[in-house]
């Protein structure tokens, strides 16, 4: 079978992992798991969508809970966000990030367990969470935000712009601001337009109660394709995690894998 963790991907992830703890001279305890195998188990769960306890032991990744603990610890250490930023820097170095515009949209985040950020109000039937995604003009994921389903799209417009990390890869200051932001009618808001203009970003937002045929869909489809790419990872298509930080870790890994594929695209 094709190896899940390539040498190129592991060369990016390994330096960002927290340092290993020194083992005691007396009673050193159980030997720690090989980190590359643990990462292989995490990717296997992300891509296949199987429960943690059903992780095949033949892979040598340890138990599913072992991989879960490593995933949780590395998420708290900010490893997955750093991996995403490194890959974005490589994309910018290769001139594969189009800053002429950024595109925003919302996609569902599974509906199985719901998650910690689901609506808590009584009578609220939307017992799940949703992803808010911002990409460049080619569909490269720049940032993802996880919220409850009762959060309207426009409320996450400015947080999405602020969530774009400083992207290095070239001389000078890191870049984190696109020239324009494009969105559908769900982002129609005059105060948000003025806020984007004050940040030096041109708002290209469709207006409500207007006839269709504005032409924005010709260029806005890239973010919908990126959401479809994220949902190709079965653990993201159907939500199983009760803890939102685990789902956010999977989202960051998914964005990193998409960036790696974009780096190799012609």
PDB file of C-alpha atoms in Angstrom:
ATOM      1  CA  UNK A   1       0.000   0.000   0.000  1.00  0.00           C
ATOM      2  CA  UNK A   2       1.036   3.577  -0.585  1.00  0.00           C
ATOM      3  CA  UNK A   3       2.826   5.091   2.398  1.00  0.00           C
ATOM      4  CA  UNK A   4       0.650   7.642   4.177  1.00  0.00           C
ATOM      5  CA  UNK A   5       3.526   9.742   5.543  1.00  0.00           C
ATOM      6  CA  UNK A   6       5.984  10.586   2.788  1.00  0.00           C
ATOM      7  CA  UNK A   7       9.577  11.547   3.513  1.00  0.00           C
ATOM      8  CA  UNK A   8       8.839  15.099   2.375  1.00  0.00           C
ATOM      9  CA  UNK A   9       5.882  15.474   4.729  1.00  0.00           C
ATOM     10  CA  UNK A  10       7.748  13.937   7.671  1.00  0.00           C
ATOM     11  CA  UNK A  11      10.728  16.247   7.061  1.00  0.00           C
ATOM     12  CA  UNK A  12       8.321  19.166   7.608  1.00  0.00           C
ATOM     13  CA  UNK A  13       6.472  17.732  10.626  1.00  0.00           C
ATOM     14  CA  UNK A  14       9.323  16.200  12.625  1.00  0.00           C
ATOM     15  CA  UNK A  15      11.268  19.423  13.446  1.00  0.00           C
ATOM     16  CA  UNK A  16       8.050  21.041  14.729  1.00  0.00           C
ATOM     17  CA  UNK A  17       7.207  18.315  17.248  1.00  0.00           C
ATOM     18  CA  UNK A  18       7.851  18.970  20.958  1.00  0.00           C
ATOM     19  CA  UNK A  19      11.168  17.579  22.261  1.00  0.00           C
ATOM     20  CA  UNK A  20      11.063  14.091  23.689  1.00  0.00           C
ATOM     21  CA  UNK A  21      11.130  13.673  27.438  1.00  0.00           C
ATOM     22  CA  UNK A  22      14.294  12.209  28.877  1.00  0.00           C
ATOM     23  CA  UNK A  23      13.763   8.727  30.224  1.00  0.00           C
ATOM     24  CA  UNK A  24      14.650   7.954  33.816  1.00  0.00           C
ATOM     25  CA  UNK A  25      17.780   5.900  34.414  1.00  0.00           C
ATOM     26  CA  UNK A  26      15.970   3.742  36.936  1.00  0.00           C
ATOM     27  CA  UNK A  27      12.556   2.395  36.083  1.00  0.00           C
ATOM     28  CA  UNK A  28      12.485   4.061  32.660  1.00  0.00           C
ATOM     29  CA  UNK A  29       9.003   2.690  31.969  1.00  0.00           C
ATOM     30  CA  UNK A  30       7.589   1.763  28.595  1.00  0.00           C
ATOM     31  CA  UNK A  31       9.573   2.754  25.523  1.00  0.00           C
ATOM     32  CA  UNK A  32       7.838   5.636  23.701  1.00  0.00           C
ATOM     33  CA  UNK A  33       6.192   4.994  20.363  1.00  0.00           C
ATOM     34  CA  UNK A  34       7.894   5.875  17.107  1.00  0.00           C
ATOM     35  CA  UNK A  35       6.512   9.308  16.236  1.00  0.00           C
ATOM     36  CA  UNK A  36       6.335   8.695  12.508  1.00  0.00           C
ATOM     37  CA  UNK A  37       4.215   5.603  13.078  1.00  0.00           C
ATOM     38  CA  UNK A  38       1.949   7.563  15.409  1.00  0.00           C
ATOM     39  CA  UNK A  39       1.507  10.224  12.735  1.00  0.00           C
ATOM     40  CA  UNK A  40       0.750   7.455  10.243  1.00  0.00           C
ATOM     41  CA  UNK A  41      -2.021   6.194  12.528  1.00  0.00           C
ATOM     42  CA  UNK A  42      -3.460   9.722  12.844  1.00  0.00           C
ATOM     43  CA  UNK A  43      -3.552  10.140   9.057  1.00  0.00           C
ATOM     44  CA  UNK A  44      -5.127   6.695   8.670  1.00  0.00           C
ATOM     45  CA  UNK A  45      -7.975   7.674  11.006  1.00  0.00           C
ATOM     46  CA  UNK A  46      -8.363  11.052   9.255  1.00  0.00           C
ATOM     47  CA  UNK A  47      -8.582   9.549   5.765  1.00  0.00           C
ATOM     48  CA  UNK A  48     -10.532   6.377   6.522  1.00  0.00           C
ATOM     49  CA  UNK A  49     -12.854   7.756   9.219  1.00  0.00           C
ATOM     50  CA  UNK A  50     -12.670   4.619  11.377  1.00  0.00           C
ATOM     51  CA  UNK A  51     -13.083   4.825  15.184  1.00  0.00           C
ATOM     52  CA  UNK A  52      -9.895   5.153  17.196  1.00  0.00           C
ATOM     53  CA  UNK A  53     -10.352   1.797  18.912  1.00  0.00           C
ATOM     54  CA  UNK A  54     -10.495   0.038  15.509  1.00  0.00           C
ATOM     55  CA  UNK A  55      -7.048   1.229  14.392  1.00  0.00           C
ATOM     56  CA  UNK A  56      -5.289  -1.871  12.951  1.00  0.00           C
ATOM     57  CA  UNK A  57      -2.527  -3.100  15.228  1.00  0.00           C
ATOM     58  CA  UNK A  58      -0.647  -4.466  12.207  1.00  0.00           C
ATOM     59  CA  UNK A  59       0.315  -0.895  11.307  1.00  0.00           C
ATOM     60  CA  UNK A  60       2.555  -0.667  14.370  1.00  0.00           C
ATOM     61  CA  UNK A  61       1.019   2.648  15.445  1.00  0.00           C
ATOM     62  CA  UNK A  62       0.095   1.484  18.934  1.00  0.00           C
ATOM     63  CA  UNK A  63      -3.433   1.692  20.228  1.00  0.00           C
ATOM     64  CA  UNK A  64      -5.953   4.189  18.974  1.00  0.00           C
ATOM     65  CA  UNK A  65      -5.939   6.014  22.293  1.00  0.00           C
ATOM     66  CA  UNK A  66      -2.166   6.383  22.050  1.00  0.00           C
ATOM     67  CA  UNK A  67      -2.550   8.141  18.697  1.00  0.00           C
ATOM     68  CA  UNK A  68      -5.404  10.213  20.144  1.00  0.00           C
ATOM     69  CA  UNK A  69      -3.237  11.398  23.059  1.00  0.00           C
ATOM     70  CA  UNK A  70      -0.399  12.362  20.723  1.00  0.00           C
ATOM     71  CA  UNK A  71      -2.833  14.217  18.457  1.00  0.00           C
ATOM     72  CA  UNK A  72      -4.243  16.106  21.443  1.00  0.00           C
ATOM     73  CA  UNK A  73      -0.800  16.944  22.866  1.00  0.00           C
ATOM     74  CA  UNK A  74       0.546  18.140  19.533  1.00  0.00           C
ATOM     75  CA  UNK A  75      -2.563  20.244  18.975  1.00  0.00           C
ATOM     76  CA  UNK A  76      -2.024  21.959  22.340  1.00  0.00           C
ATOM     77  CA  UNK A  77       1.607  22.594  21.348  1.00  0.00           C
ATOM     78  CA  UNK A  78       0.444  24.269  18.125  1.00  0.00           C
ATOM     79  CA  UNK A  79       2.186  21.751  15.872  1.00  0.00           C
ATOM     80  CA  UNK A  80      -0.525  21.438  13.221  1.00  0.00           C
ATOM     81  CA  UNK A  81      -0.913  25.194  12.764  1.00  0.00           C
ATOM     82  CA  UNK A  82       2.872  25.490  12.359  1.00  0.00           C
ATOM     83  CA  UNK A  83       2.866  22.737   9.733  1.00  0.00           C
ATOM     84  CA  UNK A  84       0.182  24.635   7.817  1.00  0.00           C
ATOM     85  CA  UNK A  85       2.193  27.855   8.001  1.00  0.00           C
ATOM     86  CA  UNK A  86       5.371  26.133   6.761  1.00  0.00           C
ATOM     87  CA  UNK A  87       3.541  24.739   3.743  1.00  0.00           C
ATOM     88  CA  UNK A  88       1.974  28.132   3.014  1.00  0.00           C
ATOM     89  CA  UNK A  89       5.485  29.632   3.072  1.00  0.00           C
ATOM     90  CA  UNK A  90       6.659  27.009   0.581  1.00  0.00           C
ATOM     91  CA  UNK A  91       3.711  27.821  -1.655  1.00  0.00           C
ATOM     92  CA  UNK A  92       4.478  31.534  -1.539  1.00  0.00           C
ATOM     93  CA  UNK A  93       8.126  30.857  -2.277  1.00  0.00           C
ATOM     94  CA  UNK A  94       7.018  28.916  -5.365  1.00  0.00           C
ATOM     95  CA  UNK A  95       4.627  31.768  -6.358  1.00  0.00           C
ATOM     96  CA  UNK A  96       1.595  29.498  -5.964  1.00  0.00           C
ATOM     97  CA  UNK A  97      -0.461  31.784  -3.711  1.00  0.00           C
ATOM     98  CA  UNK A  98      -2.632  34.321  -5.530  1.00  0.00           C
ATOM     99  CA  UNK A  99      -3.164  37.284  -3.196  1.00  0.00           C
ATOM    100  CA  UNK A 100      -5.288  39.197  -5.713  1.00  0.00           C
ATOM    101  CA  UNK A 101      -8.371  38.064  -3.816  1.00  0.00           C
ATOM    102  CA  UNK A 102      -9.437  35.787  -0.979  1.00  0.00           C
ATOM    103  CA  UNK A 103     -12.705  33.855  -1.074  1.00  0.00           C
ATOM    104  CA  UNK A 104     -14.798  32.984   1.997  1.00  0.00           C
ATOM    105  CA  UNK A 105     -17.572  30.453   2.516  1.00  0.00           C
ATOM    106  CA  UNK A 106     -19.134  28.181   5.124  1.00  0.00           C
ATOM    107  CA  UNK A 107     -19.432  24.406   5.124  1.00  0.00           C
ATOM    108  CA  UNK A 108     -21.020  21.930   7.573  1.00  0.00           C
ATOM    109  CA  UNK A 109     -18.755  20.193  10.068  1.00  0.00           C
ATOM    110  CA  UNK A 110     -20.510  16.847  10.437  1.00  0.00           C
ATOM    111  CA  UNK A 111     -23.655  16.132  12.453  1.00  0.00           C
ATOM    112  CA  UNK A 112     -22.933  13.100  14.583  1.00  0.00           C
ATOM    113  CA  UNK A 113     -21.897  14.202  18.057  1.00  0.00           C
ATOM    114  CA  UNK A 114     -22.336  17.906  17.529  1.00  0.00           C
ATOM    115  CA  UNK A 115     -19.256  19.139  19.361  1.00  0.00           C
ATOM    116  CA  UNK A 116     -18.509  21.543  22.185  1.00  0.00           C
ATOM    117  CA  UNK A 117     -19.334  24.669  20.171  1.00  0.00           C
ATOM    118  CA  UNK A 118     -22.838  23.591  19.195  1.00  0.00           C
ATOM    119  CA  UNK A 119     -25.719  25.914  20.119  1.00  0.00           C
ATOM    120  CA  UNK A 120     -26.826  25.628  23.742  1.00  0.00           C
ATOM    121  CA  UNK A 121     -30.111  27.510  23.560  1.00  0.00           C
ATOM    122  CA  UNK A 122     -33.324  25.589  24.183  1.00  0.00           C
ATOM    123  CA  UNK A 123     -35.303  24.718  21.099  1.00  0.00           C
ATOM    124  CA  UNK A 124     -32.221  25.023  18.858  1.00  0.00           C
ATOM    125  CA  UNK A 125     -32.334  22.084  16.459  1.00  0.00           C
ATOM    126  CA  UNK A 126     -28.982  22.806  14.813  1.00  0.00           C
ATOM    127  CA  UNK A 127     -27.043  20.470  17.057  1.00  0.00           C
ATOM    128  CA  UNK A 128     -23.780  20.572  15.122  1.00  0.00           C
ATOM    129  CA  UNK A 129     -20.877  22.835  14.211  1.00  0.00           C
ATOM    130  CA  UNK A 130     -19.759  24.427  10.962  1.00  0.00           C
ATOM    131  CA  UNK A 131     -16.501  25.374   9.279  1.00  0.00           C
ATOM    132  CA  UNK A 132     -15.733  28.837   7.916  1.00  0.00           C
ATOM    133  CA  UNK A 133     -13.023  28.707   5.249  1.00  0.00           C
ATOM    134  CA  UNK A 134     -10.964  31.396   3.532  1.00  0.00           C
ATOM    135  CA  UNK A 135      -8.814  30.573   0.512  1.00  0.00           C
ATOM    136  CA  UNK A 136      -6.717  32.413  -2.011  1.00  0.00           C
ATOM    137  CA  UNK A 137      -7.861  32.941  -5.601  1.00  0.00           C
ATOM    138  CA  UNK A 138      -6.719  29.409  -6.541  1.00  0.00           C
ATOM    139  CA  UNK A 139      -8.367  27.599  -3.623  1.00  0.00           C
ATOM    140  CA  UNK A 140      -5.350  27.248  -1.334  1.00  0.00           C
ATOM    141  CA  UNK A 141      -6.759  27.125   2.231  1.00  0.00           C
ATOM    142  CA  UNK A 142      -5.406  30.047   4.237  1.00  0.00           C
ATOM    143  CA  UNK A 143      -7.425  29.595   7.451  1.00  0.00           C
ATOM    144  CA  UNK A 144     -10.369  27.665   8.898  1.00  0.00           C
ATOM    145  CA  UNK A 145     -12.581  28.623  11.853  1.00  0.00           C
ATOM    146  CA  UNK A 146     -14.887  26.216  13.722  1.00  0.00           C
ATOM    147  CA  UNK A 147     -18.087  27.676  15.233  1.00  0.00           C
ATOM    148  CA  UNK A 148     -21.532  26.613  16.314  1.00  0.00           C
ATOM    149  CA  UNK A 149     -24.212  26.276  13.657  1.00  0.00           C
ATOM    150  CA  UNK A 150     -26.039  29.354  14.971  1.00  0.00           C
ATOM    151  CA  UNK A 151     -23.148  31.652  13.993  1.00  0.00           C
ATOM    152  CA  UNK A 152     -24.126  33.585  10.868  1.00  0.00           C
ATOM    153  CA  UNK A 153     -21.677  33.697   7.985  1.00  0.00           C
ATOM    154  CA  UNK A 154     -21.099  37.448   8.135  1.00  0.00           C
ATOM    155  CA  UNK A 155     -20.114  37.333  11.818  1.00  0.00           C
ATOM    156  CA  UNK A 156     -17.020  35.320  10.859  1.00  0.00           C
ATOM    157  CA  UNK A 157     -15.885  37.493   7.949  1.00  0.00           C
ATOM    158  CA  UNK A 158     -13.467  39.677   9.911  1.00  0.00           C
ATOM    159  CA  UNK A 159     -12.279  36.788  12.172  1.00  0.00           C
ATOM    160  CA  UNK A 160     -11.461  34.812   9.015  1.00  0.00           C
ATOM    161  CA  UNK A 161      -9.366  37.675   7.636  1.00  0.00           C
ATOM    162  CA  UNK A 162      -7.608  38.002  10.996  1.00  0.00           C
ATOM    163  CA  UNK A 163      -7.030  34.232  11.144  1.00  0.00           C
ATOM    164  CA  UNK A 164      -4.789  34.303   8.063  1.00  0.00           C
ATOM    165  CA  UNK A 165      -1.307  33.606   9.458  1.00  0.00           C
ATOM    166  CA  UNK A 166       1.751  35.654   8.464  1.00  0.00           C
ATOM    167  CA  UNK A 167       2.972  33.827   5.353  1.00  0.00           C
ATOM    168  CA  UNK A 168       6.723  33.919   4.848  1.00  0.00           C
ATOM    169  CA  UNK A 169       8.685  32.434   1.980  1.00  0.00           C
ATOM    170  CA  UNK A 170      10.021  35.627   0.408  1.00  0.00           C
ATOM    171  CA  UNK A 171      12.170  38.557   1.404  1.00  0.00           C
ATOM    172  CA  UNK A 172      10.601  41.310   3.402  1.00  0.00           C
ATOM    173  CA  UNK A 173       7.687  41.212   5.773  1.00  0.00           C
ATOM    174  CA  UNK A 174       5.388  38.204   5.867  1.00  0.00           C
ATOM    175  CA  UNK A 175       2.132  38.724   4.015  1.00  0.00           C
ATOM    176  CA  UNK A 176      -1.259  38.014   5.593  1.00  0.00           C
ATOM    177  CA  UNK A 177      -3.617  40.400   3.790  1.00  0.00           C
ATOM    178  CA  UNK A 178      -5.206  39.817   0.371  1.00  0.00           C
ATOM    179  CA  UNK A 179      -6.028  42.623  -2.041  1.00  0.00           C
ATOM    180  CA  UNK A 180      -9.764  41.826  -1.989  1.00  0.00           C
ATOM    181  CA  UNK A 181     -12.218  39.533  -0.207  1.00  0.00           C
ATOM    182  CA  UNK A 182     -15.013  37.866  -2.140  1.00  0.00           C
ATOM    183  CA  UNK A 183     -18.165  36.330  -0.642  1.00  0.00           C
ATOM    184  CA  UNK A 184     -21.766  35.422  -1.412  1.00  0.00           C
ATOM    185  CA  UNK A 185     -24.955  37.135  -0.216  1.00  0.00           C
ATOM    186  CA  UNK A 186     -24.521  35.716   3.275  1.00  0.00           C
ATOM    187  CA  UNK A 187     -21.688  38.212   3.831  1.00  0.00           C
ATOM    188  CA  UNK A 188     -23.651  41.274   2.729  1.00  0.00           C
ATOM    189  CA  UNK A 189     -23.043  43.931   5.410  1.00  0.00           C
ATOM    190  CA  UNK A 190     -22.138  47.588   5.016  1.00  0.00           C
ATOM    191  CA  UNK A 191     -20.279  47.819   8.368  1.00  0.00           C
ATOM    192  CA  UNK A 192     -18.138  44.827   7.343  1.00  0.00           C
ATOM    193  CA  UNK A 193     -17.425  46.449   3.977  1.00  0.00           C
ATOM    194  CA  UNK A 194     -16.221  49.587   5.736  1.00  0.00           C
ATOM    195  CA  UNK A 195     -14.100  47.500   8.103  1.00  0.00           C
ATOM    196  CA  UNK A 196     -12.408  45.745   5.171  1.00  0.00           C
ATOM    197  CA  UNK A 197     -11.802  49.065   3.427  1.00  0.00           C
ATOM    198  CA  UNK A 198     -10.206  50.448   6.603  1.00  0.00           C
ATOM    199  CA  UNK A 199      -7.808  47.482   6.517  1.00  0.00           C
ATOM    200  CA  UNK A 200      -6.860  48.205   2.908  1.00  0.00           C
ATOM    201  CA  UNK A 201      -8.896  45.295   1.507  1.00  0.00           C
ATOM    202  CA  UNK A 202     -11.419  45.747  -1.287  1.00  0.00           C
ATOM    203  CA  UNK A 203     -14.786  44.104  -0.430  1.00  0.00           C
ATOM    204  CA  UNK A 204     -16.373  42.114  -3.278  1.00  0.00           C
ATOM    205  CA  UNK A 205     -19.532  40.907  -1.561  1.00  0.00           C
ATOM    206  CA  UNK A 206     -22.794  40.071  -3.301  1.00  0.00           C
ATOM    207  CA  UNK A 207     -25.821  42.091  -2.201  1.00  0.00           C
ATOM    208  CA  UNK A 208     -29.046  40.591  -0.984  1.00  0.00           C
ATOM    209  CA  UNK A 209     -32.354  41.141  -2.797  1.00  0.00           C
ATOM    210  CA  UNK A 210     -30.615  41.547  -6.142  1.00  0.00           C
ATOM    211  CA  UNK A 211     -31.039  39.549  -9.321  1.00  0.00           C
ATOM    212  CA  UNK A 212     -28.762  36.587  -9.920  1.00  0.00           C
ATOM    213  CA  UNK A 213     -26.092  36.788 -12.560  1.00  0.00           C
ATOM    214  CA  UNK A 214     -23.553  39.012 -10.810  1.00  0.00           C
ATOM    215  CA  UNK A 215     -20.754  36.826 -12.148  1.00  0.00           C
ATOM    216  CA  UNK A 216     -19.141  36.221  -8.757  1.00  0.00           C
ATOM    217  CA  UNK A 217     -19.753  32.499  -9.009  1.00  0.00           C
ATOM    218  CA  UNK A 218     -17.268  32.255 -11.880  1.00  0.00           C
ATOM    219  CA  UNK A 219     -14.422  32.924  -9.457  1.00  0.00           C
ATOM    220  CA  UNK A 220     -15.995  32.049  -6.095  1.00  0.00           C
ATOM    221  CA  UNK A 221     -16.310  28.315  -6.831  1.00  0.00           C
ATOM    222  CA  UNK A 222     -12.722  27.654  -5.700  1.00  0.00           C
ATOM    223  CA  UNK A 223     -13.643  27.843  -2.010  1.00  0.00           C
ATOM    224  CA  UNK A 224     -16.473  25.354  -2.542  1.00  0.00           C
ATOM    225  CA  UNK A 225     -13.981  23.019  -4.176  1.00  0.00           C
ATOM    226  CA  UNK A 226     -11.656  23.397  -1.178  1.00  0.00           C
ATOM    227  CA  UNK A 227     -14.508  22.494   1.186  1.00  0.00           C
ATOM    228  CA  UNK A 228     -15.144  19.430  -0.991  1.00  0.00           C
ATOM    229  CA  UNK A 229     -11.445  18.552  -0.703  1.00  0.00           C
ATOM    230  CA  UNK A 230     -11.696  18.747   3.077  1.00  0.00           C
ATOM    231  CA  UNK A 231     -14.743  16.476   3.042  1.00  0.00           C
ATOM    232  CA  UNK A 232     -12.759  13.862   1.123  1.00  0.00           C
ATOM    233  CA  UNK A 233     -11.173  13.123   4.490  1.00  0.00           C
ATOM    234  CA  UNK A 234     -13.890  10.955   5.969  1.00  0.00           C
ATOM    235  CA  UNK A 235     -13.179  12.015   9.537  1.00  0.00           C
ATOM    236  CA  UNK A 236     -14.104  15.558   8.496  1.00  0.00           C
ATOM    237  CA  UNK A 237     -17.118  14.548   6.439  1.00  0.00           C
ATOM    238  CA  UNK A 238     -18.853  12.882   9.416  1.00  0.00           C
ATOM    239  CA  UNK A 239     -18.196  14.428  12.815  1.00  0.00           C
ATOM    240  CA  UNK A 240     -17.286  11.880  15.519  1.00  0.00           C
ATOM    241  CA  UNK A 241     -15.184  13.967  17.920  1.00  0.00           C
ATOM    242  CA  UNK A 242     -16.880  15.265  21.037  1.00  0.00           C
ATOM    243  CA  UNK A 243     -13.932  17.607  21.672  1.00  0.00           C
ATOM    244  CA  UNK A 244     -13.648  20.532  19.293  1.00  0.00           C
ATOM    245  CA  UNK A 245      -9.864  20.759  19.602  1.00  0.00           C
ATOM    246  CA  UNK A 246      -9.491  17.280  18.090  1.00  0.00           C
ATOM    247  CA  UNK A 247     -11.682  18.257  15.154  1.00  0.00           C
ATOM    248  CA  UNK A 248      -9.724  21.493  14.740  1.00  0.00           C
ATOM    249  CA  UNK A 249      -6.511  19.436  14.701  1.00  0.00           C
ATOM    250  CA  UNK A 250      -7.920  17.290  11.903  1.00  0.00           C
ATOM    251  CA  UNK A 251      -8.949  20.453  10.027  1.00  0.00           C
ATOM    252  CA  UNK A 252      -5.412  21.851  10.230  1.00  0.00           C
ATOM    253  CA  UNK A 253      -3.921  18.559   9.046  1.00  0.00           C
ATOM    254  CA  UNK A 254      -6.421  18.440   6.186  1.00  0.00           C
ATOM    255  CA  UNK A 255      -5.491  21.977   5.130  1.00  0.00           C
ATOM    256  CA  UNK A 256      -1.809  21.043   5.276  1.00  0.00           C
ATOM    257  CA  UNK A 257      -2.325  18.009   3.045  1.00  0.00           C
ATOM    258  CA  UNK A 258      -4.253  20.135   0.540  1.00  0.00           C
ATOM    259  CA  UNK A 259      -1.397  22.673   0.543  1.00  0.00           C
ATOM    260  CA  UNK A 260       1.091  19.865  -0.073  1.00  0.00           C
ATOM    261  CA  UNK A 261      -0.952  18.688  -3.053  1.00  0.00           C
ATOM    262  CA  UNK A 262      -1.153  22.256  -4.378  1.00  0.00           C
ATOM    263  CA  UNK A 263       2.633  22.525  -4.041  1.00  0.00           C
ATOM    264  CA  UNK A 264       3.065  19.526  -6.330  1.00  0.00           C
ATOM    265  CA  UNK A 265       0.385  20.601  -8.797  1.00  0.00           C
ATOM    266  CA  UNK A 266       1.528  21.868 -12.171  1.00  0.00           C
TER     267      UNK A 266
END
